[in-house]
Coordinates of C-alpha atoms and ligand atoms in Angstrom, one line a residue:
X18 CA 16.2 18.8 -18.0
X19 CA 12.9 18.0 -16.2
X20 CA 13.1 16.0 -13.0
X21 CA 11.1 15.3 -9.9
X22 CA 12.5 16.1 -6.5
X23 CA 11.2 13.6 -3.9
X24 CA 11.3 14.6 -0.2
X25 CA 11.2 11.9 2.4
X26 CA 10.4 12.6 6.0
X27 CA 10.2 9.8 8.4
X28 CA 13.0 7.8 6.9
X29 CA 15.3 10.8 7.4
X30 CA 15.1 10.0 11.2
X31 CA 16.3 6.4 11.0
X32 CA 19.8 7.0 12.2
X33 CA 22.5 4.6 10.9
X34 CA 20.0 2.7 8.8
X35 CA 19.3 5.9 6.8
X36 CA 21.3 5.0 3.7
X37 CA 19.6 1.6 3.6
X38 CA 16.1 3.2 3.8
X39 CA 17.0 5.7 1.1
X40 CA 18.3 2.9 -1.1
X41 CA 15.0 1.0 -0.7
X42 CA 13.0 4.1 -1.5
X43 CA 15.1 4.7 -4.6
X44 CA 14.5 1.1 -5.6
X45 CA 10.7 1.5 -5.2
X46 CA 10.8 4.7 -7.3
X47 CA 12.7 2.9 -10.0
X48 CA 10.3 -0.1 -9.9
X49 CA 7.2 2.2 -9.9
X50 CA 8.4 4.0 -13.0
X51 CA 10.0 1.1 -14.8
X52 CA 7.9 1.4 -17.9
X53 CA 8.1 5.2 -18.1
X54 CA 10.7 7.4 -19.6
X55 CA 12.7 7.9 -16.4
X56 CA 16.4 8.6 -17.0
X57 CA 17.7 8.1 -13.4
X58 CA 16.8 7.9 -9.8
X59 CA 19.5 9.4 -7.6
X60 CA 19.9 10.4 -4.0
X61 CA 20.8 14.1 -3.8
X62 CA 21.7 15.7 -0.5
X63 CA 18.7 14.7 1.6
X64 CA 16.3 14.2 -1.4
X65 CA 15.9 11.9 -4.3
X66 CA 16.0 13.1 -7.8
X67 CA 13.9 11.3 -10.5
X68 CA 15.1 12.4 -14.0
X69 CA 12.4 12.6 -16.6
X70 CA 13.0 12.0 -20.3
X71 CA 11.0 13.7 -23.0
X72 CA 8.5 10.8 -23.2
X73 CA 7.6 10.9 -19.5
X74 CA 3.9 12.0 -19.1
X75 CA 3.6 14.1 -15.9
X76 CA 0.1 13.0 -14.8
X77 CA 1.3 9.3 -15.0
X78 CA 4.5 10.0 -13.2
X79 CA 2.6 11.9 -10.5
X80 CA 0.1 9.1 -10.1
X81 CA 2.9 6.5 -9.7
X82 CA 5.0 8.5 -7.3
X83 CA 1.9 9.4 -5.3
X84 CA 1.5 5.7 -4.4
X85 CA 5.0 5.0 -3.3
X86 CA 5.5 4.5 0.4
X87 CA 8.1 6.6 2.2
X88 CA 7.5 9.9 0.4
X89 CA 6.5 13.1 2.3
X90 CA 6.0 15.1 -0.9
X91 CA 7.4 15.6 -4.3
X92 CA 7.6 18.3 -7.0
X93 CA 8.5 18.9 -10.6
X94 CA 11.9 20.5 -10.9
X95 CA 14.4 22.0 -13.4
X96 CA 17.9 23.3 -13.1
X97 CA 18.7 27.0 -13.3
X98 CA 21.7 29.2 -13.5
X99 CA 23.2 30.5 -10.2
X100 CA 22.2 34.2 -10.5
X101 CA 18.8 35.4 -9.3
X102 CA 18.0 36.7 -12.7
X103 CA 18.8 33.4 -14.3
X104 CA 16.6 31.6 -11.7
X105 CA 13.7 33.9 -12.2
X106 CA 14.0 33.7 -16.0
X107 CA 14.1 29.9 -15.9
X108 CA 10.9 29.8 -13.7
X109 CA 9.1 32.4 -15.9
X110 CA 10.1 30.5 -19.0
X111 CA 8.8 27.3 -17.6
X112 CA 5.5 28.8 -16.5
X113 CA 5.0 30.2 -20.0
X114 CA 5.8 26.9 -21.5
X115 CA 3.3 25.2 -19.1
X116 CA 0.9 27.6 -20.8
X117 CA -2.5 28.9 -20.2
X118 CA -3.7 25.7 -18.5
X119 CA -1.7 26.5 -15.4
X120 CA -2.1 30.2 -15.6
X121 CA -5.9 29.9 -15.6
X122 CA -5.9 28.4 -12.2
X123 CA -3.0 30.3 -10.5
X124 CA -3.5 33.8 -9.1
X125 CA -1.2 33.6 -6.1
X126 CA 2.3 32.1 -5.4
X127 CA 5.0 31.8 -2.8
X128 CA 8.8 31.3 -3.1
X129 CA 10.8 29.4 -0.5
X130 CA 14.5 29.2 -0.9
X131 CA 17.0 27.0 0.9
X132 CA 20.8 27.0 0.6
X133 CA 22.8 23.9 1.1
X134 CA 25.7 26.0 -0.2
X135 CA 26.3 28.5 2.6
X136 CA 28.8 30.4 0.4
X137 CA 26.0 31.7 -1.8
X138 CA 26.2 35.5 -1.7
X139 CA 22.5 36.0 -0.8
X140 CA 20.6 34.7 2.2
X141 CA 17.5 32.6 1.7
X142 CA 15.0 35.5 2.5
X143 CA 17.0 37.7 0.0
X144 CA 16.7 35.1 -2.7
X145 CA 13.0 34.7 -2.0
X146 CA 12.5 38.5 -2.3
X147 CA 14.5 38.9 -5.4
X148 CA 13.1 36.0 -7.3
X149 CA 9.6 36.6 -6.0
X150 CA 9.6 40.2 -7.1
X151 CA 10.6 39.2 -10.6
X152 CA 7.9 36.5 -10.8
X153 CA 5.3 38.9 -9.5
X154 CA 6.2 41.4 -12.2
X155 CA 6.3 38.7 -14.9
X156 CA 2.9 37.1 -14.1
X157 CA 0.8 39.7 -12.2
X158 CA 0.2 37.1 -9.5
X159 CA 0.0 38.1 -5.8
X160 CA 2.2 36.7 -3.1
X161 CA 0.4 34.5 -0.6
X162 CA 2.7 32.9 2.0
X163 CA 0.0 30.9 3.8
X164 CA -2.0 29.1 1.0
X165 CA -0.7 30.0 -2.4
X166 CA -2.1 28.4 -5.6
X167 CA 1.5 27.7 -6.6
X168 CA 4.4 26.9 -4.2
X169 CA 7.8 27.6 -5.8
X170 CA 10.9 26.2 -4.2
X171 CA 14.5 27.2 -4.9
X172 CA 17.4 25.0 -3.7
X173 CA 21.0 26.2 -3.9
X174 CA 23.4 23.3 -3.9
X175 CA 27.2 23.7 -4.2
X176 CA 27.4 22.6 -7.8
X177 CA 23.8 23.1 -8.9
X178 CA 20.7 25.3 -8.5
X179 CA 17.2 24.0 -9.2
X180 CA 13.7 25.1 -8.6
X181 CA 10.5 23.2 -7.9
X182 CA 6.9 24.0 -9.0
X183 CA 4.0 22.9 -6.9
X184 CA 4.1 20.3 -4.2
X185 CA 2.3 16.9 -4.4
X186 CA 1.5 15.0 -1.3
X187 CA 3.2 11.7 -0.9
X188 CA 1.8 8.5 0.5
X189 CA 3.8 8.7 3.7
X190 CA 4.8 5.6 5.6
X191 CA 8.0 3.6 5.1
X192 CA 9.5 2.2 1.9
X193 CA 8.2 -1.2 0.9
X194 CA 10.2 -4.1 2.3
X195 CA 12.0 -2.2 5.1
X196 CA 9.8 -3.8 7.8
X197 CA 10.0 -7.4 6.4
X198 CA 7.2 -9.7 5.1
X199 CA 3.9 -10.5 6.7
X200 CA 1.0 -12.7 5.6
X201 CA -2.5 -11.1 5.5
X202 CA -5.6 -13.3 5.7
X203 CA -7.5 -11.6 2.9
X204 CA -11.2 -12.3 2.6
X205 CA -13.3 -10.7 -0.1
X206 CA -14.7 -8.3 2.6
X207 CA -14.2 -4.7 3.4
X208 CA -11.9 -4.9 6.3
X209 CA -8.9 -7.1 5.4
X210 CA -7.8 -5.1 2.4
X211 CA -7.6 -2.1 4.6
X212 CA -5.6 -4.0 7.2
X213 CA -3.2 -5.1 4.5
X214 CA -2.8 -1.6 3.3
X215 CA -2.0 -0.4 6.8
X216 CA 0.9 -2.8 7.1
X217 CA 2.1 -2.1 3.6
X218 CA 2.3 1.6 4.5
X219 CA 4.5 0.6 7.5
X220 CA 7.0 -0.9 5.2
X221 CA 5.9 -4.5 5.2
X222 CA 5.8 -6.6 2.1
X223 CA 2.3 -8.1 2.5
X224 CA 1.6 -11.5 1.1
X225 CA -2.0 -12.6 0.9
X226 CA -3.8 -15.8 1.7
X227 CA -7.5 -16.5 0.9
X228 CA -9.6 -19.4 2.0
X229 CA -12.3 -20.4 -0.4
X230 CA -15.0 -23.0 -0.7
X231 CA -14.8 -23.4 -4.4
X232 CA -16.0 -25.7 -6.0
X233 CA -18.6 -26.2 -3.3
X234 CA -19.5 -22.6 -3.5
X235 CA -19.0 -20.2 -6.4
X236 CA -15.5 -18.8 -7.1
X237 CA -16.8 -15.2 -6.5
X238 CA -14.8 -14.6 -3.3
X239 CA -11.6 -15.9 -5.0
X240 CA -12.1 -13.6 -8.0
X241 CA -12.8 -10.6 -5.7
X242 CA -9.7 -11.4 -3.7
X243 CA -7.6 -11.5 -6.9
X244 CA -9.0 -8.2 -8.0
X245 CA -8.2 -6.7 -4.5
X246 CA -4.7 -8.2 -4.6
X247 CA -4.2 -6.7 -8.0
X248 CA -5.3 -3.3 -6.9
X249 CA -3.1 -3.3 -3.7
X250 CA -0.2 -4.3 -5.9
X251 CA -0.2 -0.8 -7.3
X252 CA 1.3 0.2 -3.9
X253 CA 3.7 -2.5 -3.1
X254 CA 4.4 -3.4 -6.8
X255 CA 4.9 -7.1 -6.3
X256 CA 2.4 -9.4 -4.5
X257 CA 1.7 -13.0 -4.0
X258 CA -1.7 -14.5 -3.3
X259 CA -2.1 -18.0 -1.9
X260 CA -5.5 -19.6 -2.4
X261 CA -6.4 -22.4 0.0
X262 CA -9.3 -24.9 -0.6
X263 CA -11.3 -24.7 2.6
X264 CA -14.7 -26.2 1.7
X265 CA -13.9 -29.7 2.7
X266 CA -12.4 -28.6 6.0
X267 CA -15.6 -26.7 6.8
X268 CA -17.7 -29.8 5.9
X269 CA -15.6 -31.9 8.3
X270 CA -16.1 -29.3 11.1
X271 CA -19.9 -29.2 10.4
X272 CA -20.2 -32.9 10.7
X273 CA -18.4 -33.2 14.0
X274 CA -18.6 -30.0 16.0
X275 CA -21.3 -28.2 18.0
X276 CA -22.8 -25.5 15.6
X277 CA -22.1 -22.5 17.9
X278 CA -18.4 -23.2 17.8
X279 CA -18.1 -23.6 14.0
X280 CA -16.9 -20.1 13.2
X281 CA -14.2 -20.1 15.9
X282 CA -13.1 -23.6 14.6
X283 CA -13.0 -22.3 11.0
X284 CA -10.8 -19.4 12.1
X285 CA -8.5 -21.6 14.1
X286 CA -8.0 -23.8 11.1
X287 CA -7.3 -20.7 9.0
X288 CA -4.7 -19.5 11.5
X289 CA -2.9 -22.9 11.6
X290 CA -2.7 -23.1 7.8
X291 CA -1.7 -19.4 7.5
X292 CA 1.1 -20.0 10.1
X293 CA 2.4 -23.0 8.1
X294 CA 2.3 -20.9 5.0
X295 CA 4.1 -18.0 6.7
X296 CA 6.9 -20.3 7.7
X297 CA 7.3 -21.2 4.0
X298 CA 7.3 -17.7 2.6
X299 CA 9.3 -15.8 5.2
X300 CA 6.4 -13.9 6.8
X301 CA 7.1 -12.8 10.3
X302 CA 3.5 -12.1 11.4
X303 CA -0.1 -12.8 10.4
X304 CA -2.4 -9.9 9.7
X305 CA -6.2 -9.9 9.9
X306 CA -9.0 -7.3 9.5
X307 CA -10.6 -8.0 12.8
X308 CA -12.0 -5.3 15.0
X309 CA -13.3 -5.8 18.5
X310 CA -17.0 -6.6 18.7
X311 CA -17.7 -6.2 15.0
X312 CA -19.1 -9.7 14.6
X313 CA -19.6 -12.7 16.9
X314 CA -16.2 -14.2 16.2
X315 CA -14.5 -10.9 17.2
X316 CA -15.2 -10.7 20.9
X317 CA -12.1 -10.5 23.0
X318 CA -12.8 -14.1 24.2
X319 CA -13.1 -15.5 20.7
X320 CA -10.1 -13.6 19.4
X321 CA -8.1 -15.1 22.3
X322 CA -9.3 -18.6 21.5
X323 CA -8.5 -18.0 17.8
X324 CA -5.0 -16.8 18.7
X325 CA -4.2 -19.8 20.8
X326 CA -3.3 -22.0 17.9
X327 CA -0.5 -19.9 16.6
X328 CA 2.8 -18.7 17.9
X329 CA 3.5 -16.0 15.3
X330 CA 2.4 -12.5 16.2
X331 CA -1.1 -11.7 14.9
X332 CA -1.4 -8.1 13.8
X333 CA -4.8 -6.6 13.8
X334 CA -4.4 -3.0 12.6
X335 CA -8.1 -2.3 12.6
X336 CA -8.8 -3.6 16.1
X337 CA -10.0 -0.3 17.5
X338 CA -11.6 1.1 14.4
X339 CA -15.3 1.5 13.7
X340 CA -16.8 0.0 10.6
X341 CA -17.5 3.5 9.2
X342 CA -13.9 4.5 9.6
X343 CA -12.7 1.4 7.9
X344 CA -15.3 1.8 5.1
X345 CA -14.1 5.3 4.4
X346 CA -10.5 4.1 4.1
X347 CA -11.6 1.3 1.8
X348 CA -13.3 3.9 -0.4
X349 CA -10.2 6.0 -0.5
X350 CA -8.1 2.9 -1.4
X351 CA -10.6 1.9 -4.1
X352 CA -11.1 -1.6 -2.7
X353 CA -14.6 -0.9 -1.4
X354 CA -16.6 -1.4 -4.7
X355 CA -14.9 -4.7 -5.1
X356 CA -15.5 -5.8 -1.5
X357 CA -19.3 -5.1 -1.7
X358 CA -19.9 -7.3 -4.7
X359 CA -22.0 -10.1 -3.3
X360 CA -20.2 -13.4 -3.0
X361 CA -20.4 -16.6 -1.1
X362 CA -17.6 -16.2 1.5
X363 CA -16.5 -19.5 2.8
X364 CA -17.5 -18.4 6.2
X365 CA -21.1 -17.9 5.2
X366 CA -21.1 -21.6 4.5
X367 CA -22.7 -23.5 7.4
X368 CA -22.8 -20.5 9.7
X369 CA -24.7 -21.4 12.8
X370 CA -27.7 -19.3 13.7
X371 CA -26.3 -18.6 17.1
X372 CA -22.5 -18.5 17.0
X373 CA -20.8 -18.6 20.4
X374 CA -19.8 -15.1 21.4
X375 CA -17.6 -16.4 24.3
X376 CA -16.2 -19.7 23.2
X377 CA -14.4 -21.4 26.1
X378 CA -11.0 -22.9 25.3
X379 CA -11.8 -26.2 26.9
X380 CA -15.0 -26.6 24.7
X381 CA -13.1 -25.7 21.6
X382 CA -10.3 -28.1 22.4
X383 CA -12.8 -30.9 23.1
X384 CA -14.5 -30.2 19.8
X385 CA -11.2 -30.4 18.0
X386 CA -10.4 -33.8 19.5
X387 CA -12.9 -35.2 17.1
X388 CA -11.2 -33.6 14.1
X389 CA -8.1 -34.8 12.3
X390 CA -6.6 -31.3 12.7
X391 CA -3.0 -32.1 11.6
X392 CA -4.2 -34.1 8.7
X393 CA -6.5 -31.3 7.5
X394 CA -3.8 -28.7 7.8
X395 CA -1.4 -31.0 5.8
X396 CA -3.9 -31.6 3.1
X397 CA -4.8 -28.0 2.7
X398 CA -1.2 -26.9 2.7
X399 CA -0.4 -29.5 0.0
X400 CA -3.0 -28.0 -2.4
X401 CA -2.3 -24.3 -2.2
X402 CA -2.3 -22.3 -5.4
X403 CA 0.0 -19.4 -5.8
X404 CA -0.5 -16.3 -8.0
X405 CA 1.9 -13.5 -8.5
X406 CA 1.0 -9.9 -9.3
X407 CA 3.3 -7.2 -10.6
X408 CA 2.9 -3.5 -11.3
X409 CA 3.6 -1.9 -13.7
X410 CA 2.4 -4.8 -15.9
X411 CA 5.2 -6.6 -17.7
X412 CA 5.3 -5.7 -21.4
X413 CA 5.6 -9.2 -22.7
X414 CA 2.5 -10.4 -20.7
X415 CA 2.8 -14.1 -21.2
X416 CA 0.2 -15.6 -18.9
X417 CA -0.1 -19.3 -18.2
X418 CA -3.5 -20.9 -17.5
X419 CA -4.8 -20.6 -14.0
X420 CA -5.3 -24.0 -12.4
X421 CA -9.0 -24.3 -11.4
X422 CA -10.2 -21.6 -13.8
X423 CA -9.0 -18.8 -16.0
X424 CA -10.5 -15.7 -14.5
X425 CA -7.1 -14.2 -13.6
X426 CA -5.4 -15.4 -16.8
X427 CA -6.9 -12.7 -19.0
X428 CA -5.2 -10.1 -16.9
X429 CA -1.7 -9.2 -18.1
X430 CA -0.7 -8.1 -14.6
X431 CA -1.1 -11.5 -13.2
X432 CA 1.5 -14.2 -13.7
X433 CA 1.2 -17.7 -12.5
X434 CA 4.2 -19.1 -10.7
Ligands
ATP25 P1 -13.5 -8.8 6.3 O1 -14.3 -7.6 5.9 O2 -12.1 -8.5 6.2 O3 -14.0 -10.0 5.6 P2 -15.3 -9.3 8.4 O4 -15.8 -8.1 9.2 O5 -16.2 -9.9 7.4 O6 -13.9 -8.9 7.8 P3 -14.8 -11.9 9.4 O7 -15.5 -12.4 8.3 O8 -15.1 -12.4 10.8 O9 -14.9 -10.3 9.6 O10 -13.3 -12.1 9.2 C1 -12.3 -11.6 10.1 C2 -11.0 -11.7 9.5 O11 -10.6 -13.0 9.2 C3 -10.9 -11.0 8.1 O12 -10.7 -9.6 8.3 C4 -9.8 -11.7 7.5 O13 -8.5 -11.2 7.9 C5 -9.9 -13.1 8.0 N1 -10.8 -13.9 7.1 C6 -12.1 -14.2 7.2 N2 -12.5 -14.9 6.2 C7 -11.4 -15.2 5.4 C8 -11.2 -15.9 4.2 N3 -12.2 -16.5 3.5 N4 -10.0 -15.9 3.7 C9 -9.0 -15.2 4.3 N5 -9.1 -14.6 5.4 C10 -10.3 -14.5 6.0
MG26 MG1 -15.6 -11.4 6.1

């Protein structure tokens, strides 16, 4: 029977929580392959086995597992008999079956054996030599211990022997959900999707909140954010996006506050609303894509003034990253092409020509005395729209109409709640 052997790395270190981490990882693997022909997902002596049925398409399985957090690497695997001849025959038979495709590319290989069953009559180096010699004779490939085209693994367990072919890199990080939930302020820009991904990778379930000025401005930023949320859902499998109407709040700020303070005031309002929302959705921290000095609102002084209005921790995973580094990561993630589509971000609305780079808390507080802050937060919080995203997409795909438009409704992956 075909299966995939998944190796975890970091979670193996988590002491008494280990079974819980492994359970979460197994759950993620089940969810990520829910629509594929996977027969079982089972912890197996320091690894997890994912059983593949005849209908499982390897490239699809590989793509799915490659995105699951908490995996060091994984490889295709099959069972073999206990004798070295049987092991070599099984591997050679499998290679023949895989056919010319694989053989074209492979000219070198390596065998690594490990024995969880210490009563096995041969040592690991002996197994490697014996099986390796037979594979060399059967294929004509040369042995390359350093960087082989094909890495072959043999694992001897007490009641079972199996081999693995090739080794696919995992996504690393910690299994989704093991670090709790956080709420990421997701703009349509380049940075915040990368910030969200960083926290996802560390085991957080990341919820998203987007502030938009629709219908005062176009709904482009909202549509981009939905697309980004949908894309990031391929990693954490279930996401929720909250969309907050922010245009009226900005208009109120514009009418009453000194222009240089506007951006900081917008941000403080966003933080207050986000914190309220976090309380309602169990998020333990807020996340932003800010990085020191990138724009006027991101000086240390302004970040401090923005922080002042919330008590939840504000995580800024990109704080020390250059734009170029962030951009590269966004490209790798696939969010970059969505982020660069022109939009009318709500913060481009009424942006002053000279924003304050060092807003003073007393000035900001004075400006807010003219604003009905609590009332604005209450009103915005009362009107929030929620949208859920799931991956893999549900087969029945019944999608309700999206309040305020139907851009997301056409996508089967998106379900209104
Ligand atoms: P990004 O590329 O993430 O938009 P940026 O470099 O454009 O970042 P700002 O626009 O100052 O920087 O935004 C800083 C952070 O504030 C963003 O990374 C995001 O976390 C949050 N933010 C800004 N605008 C919005 C918005 N409209 N909705 C939700 N969050 C926002
Ligand atoms: Mg932005």
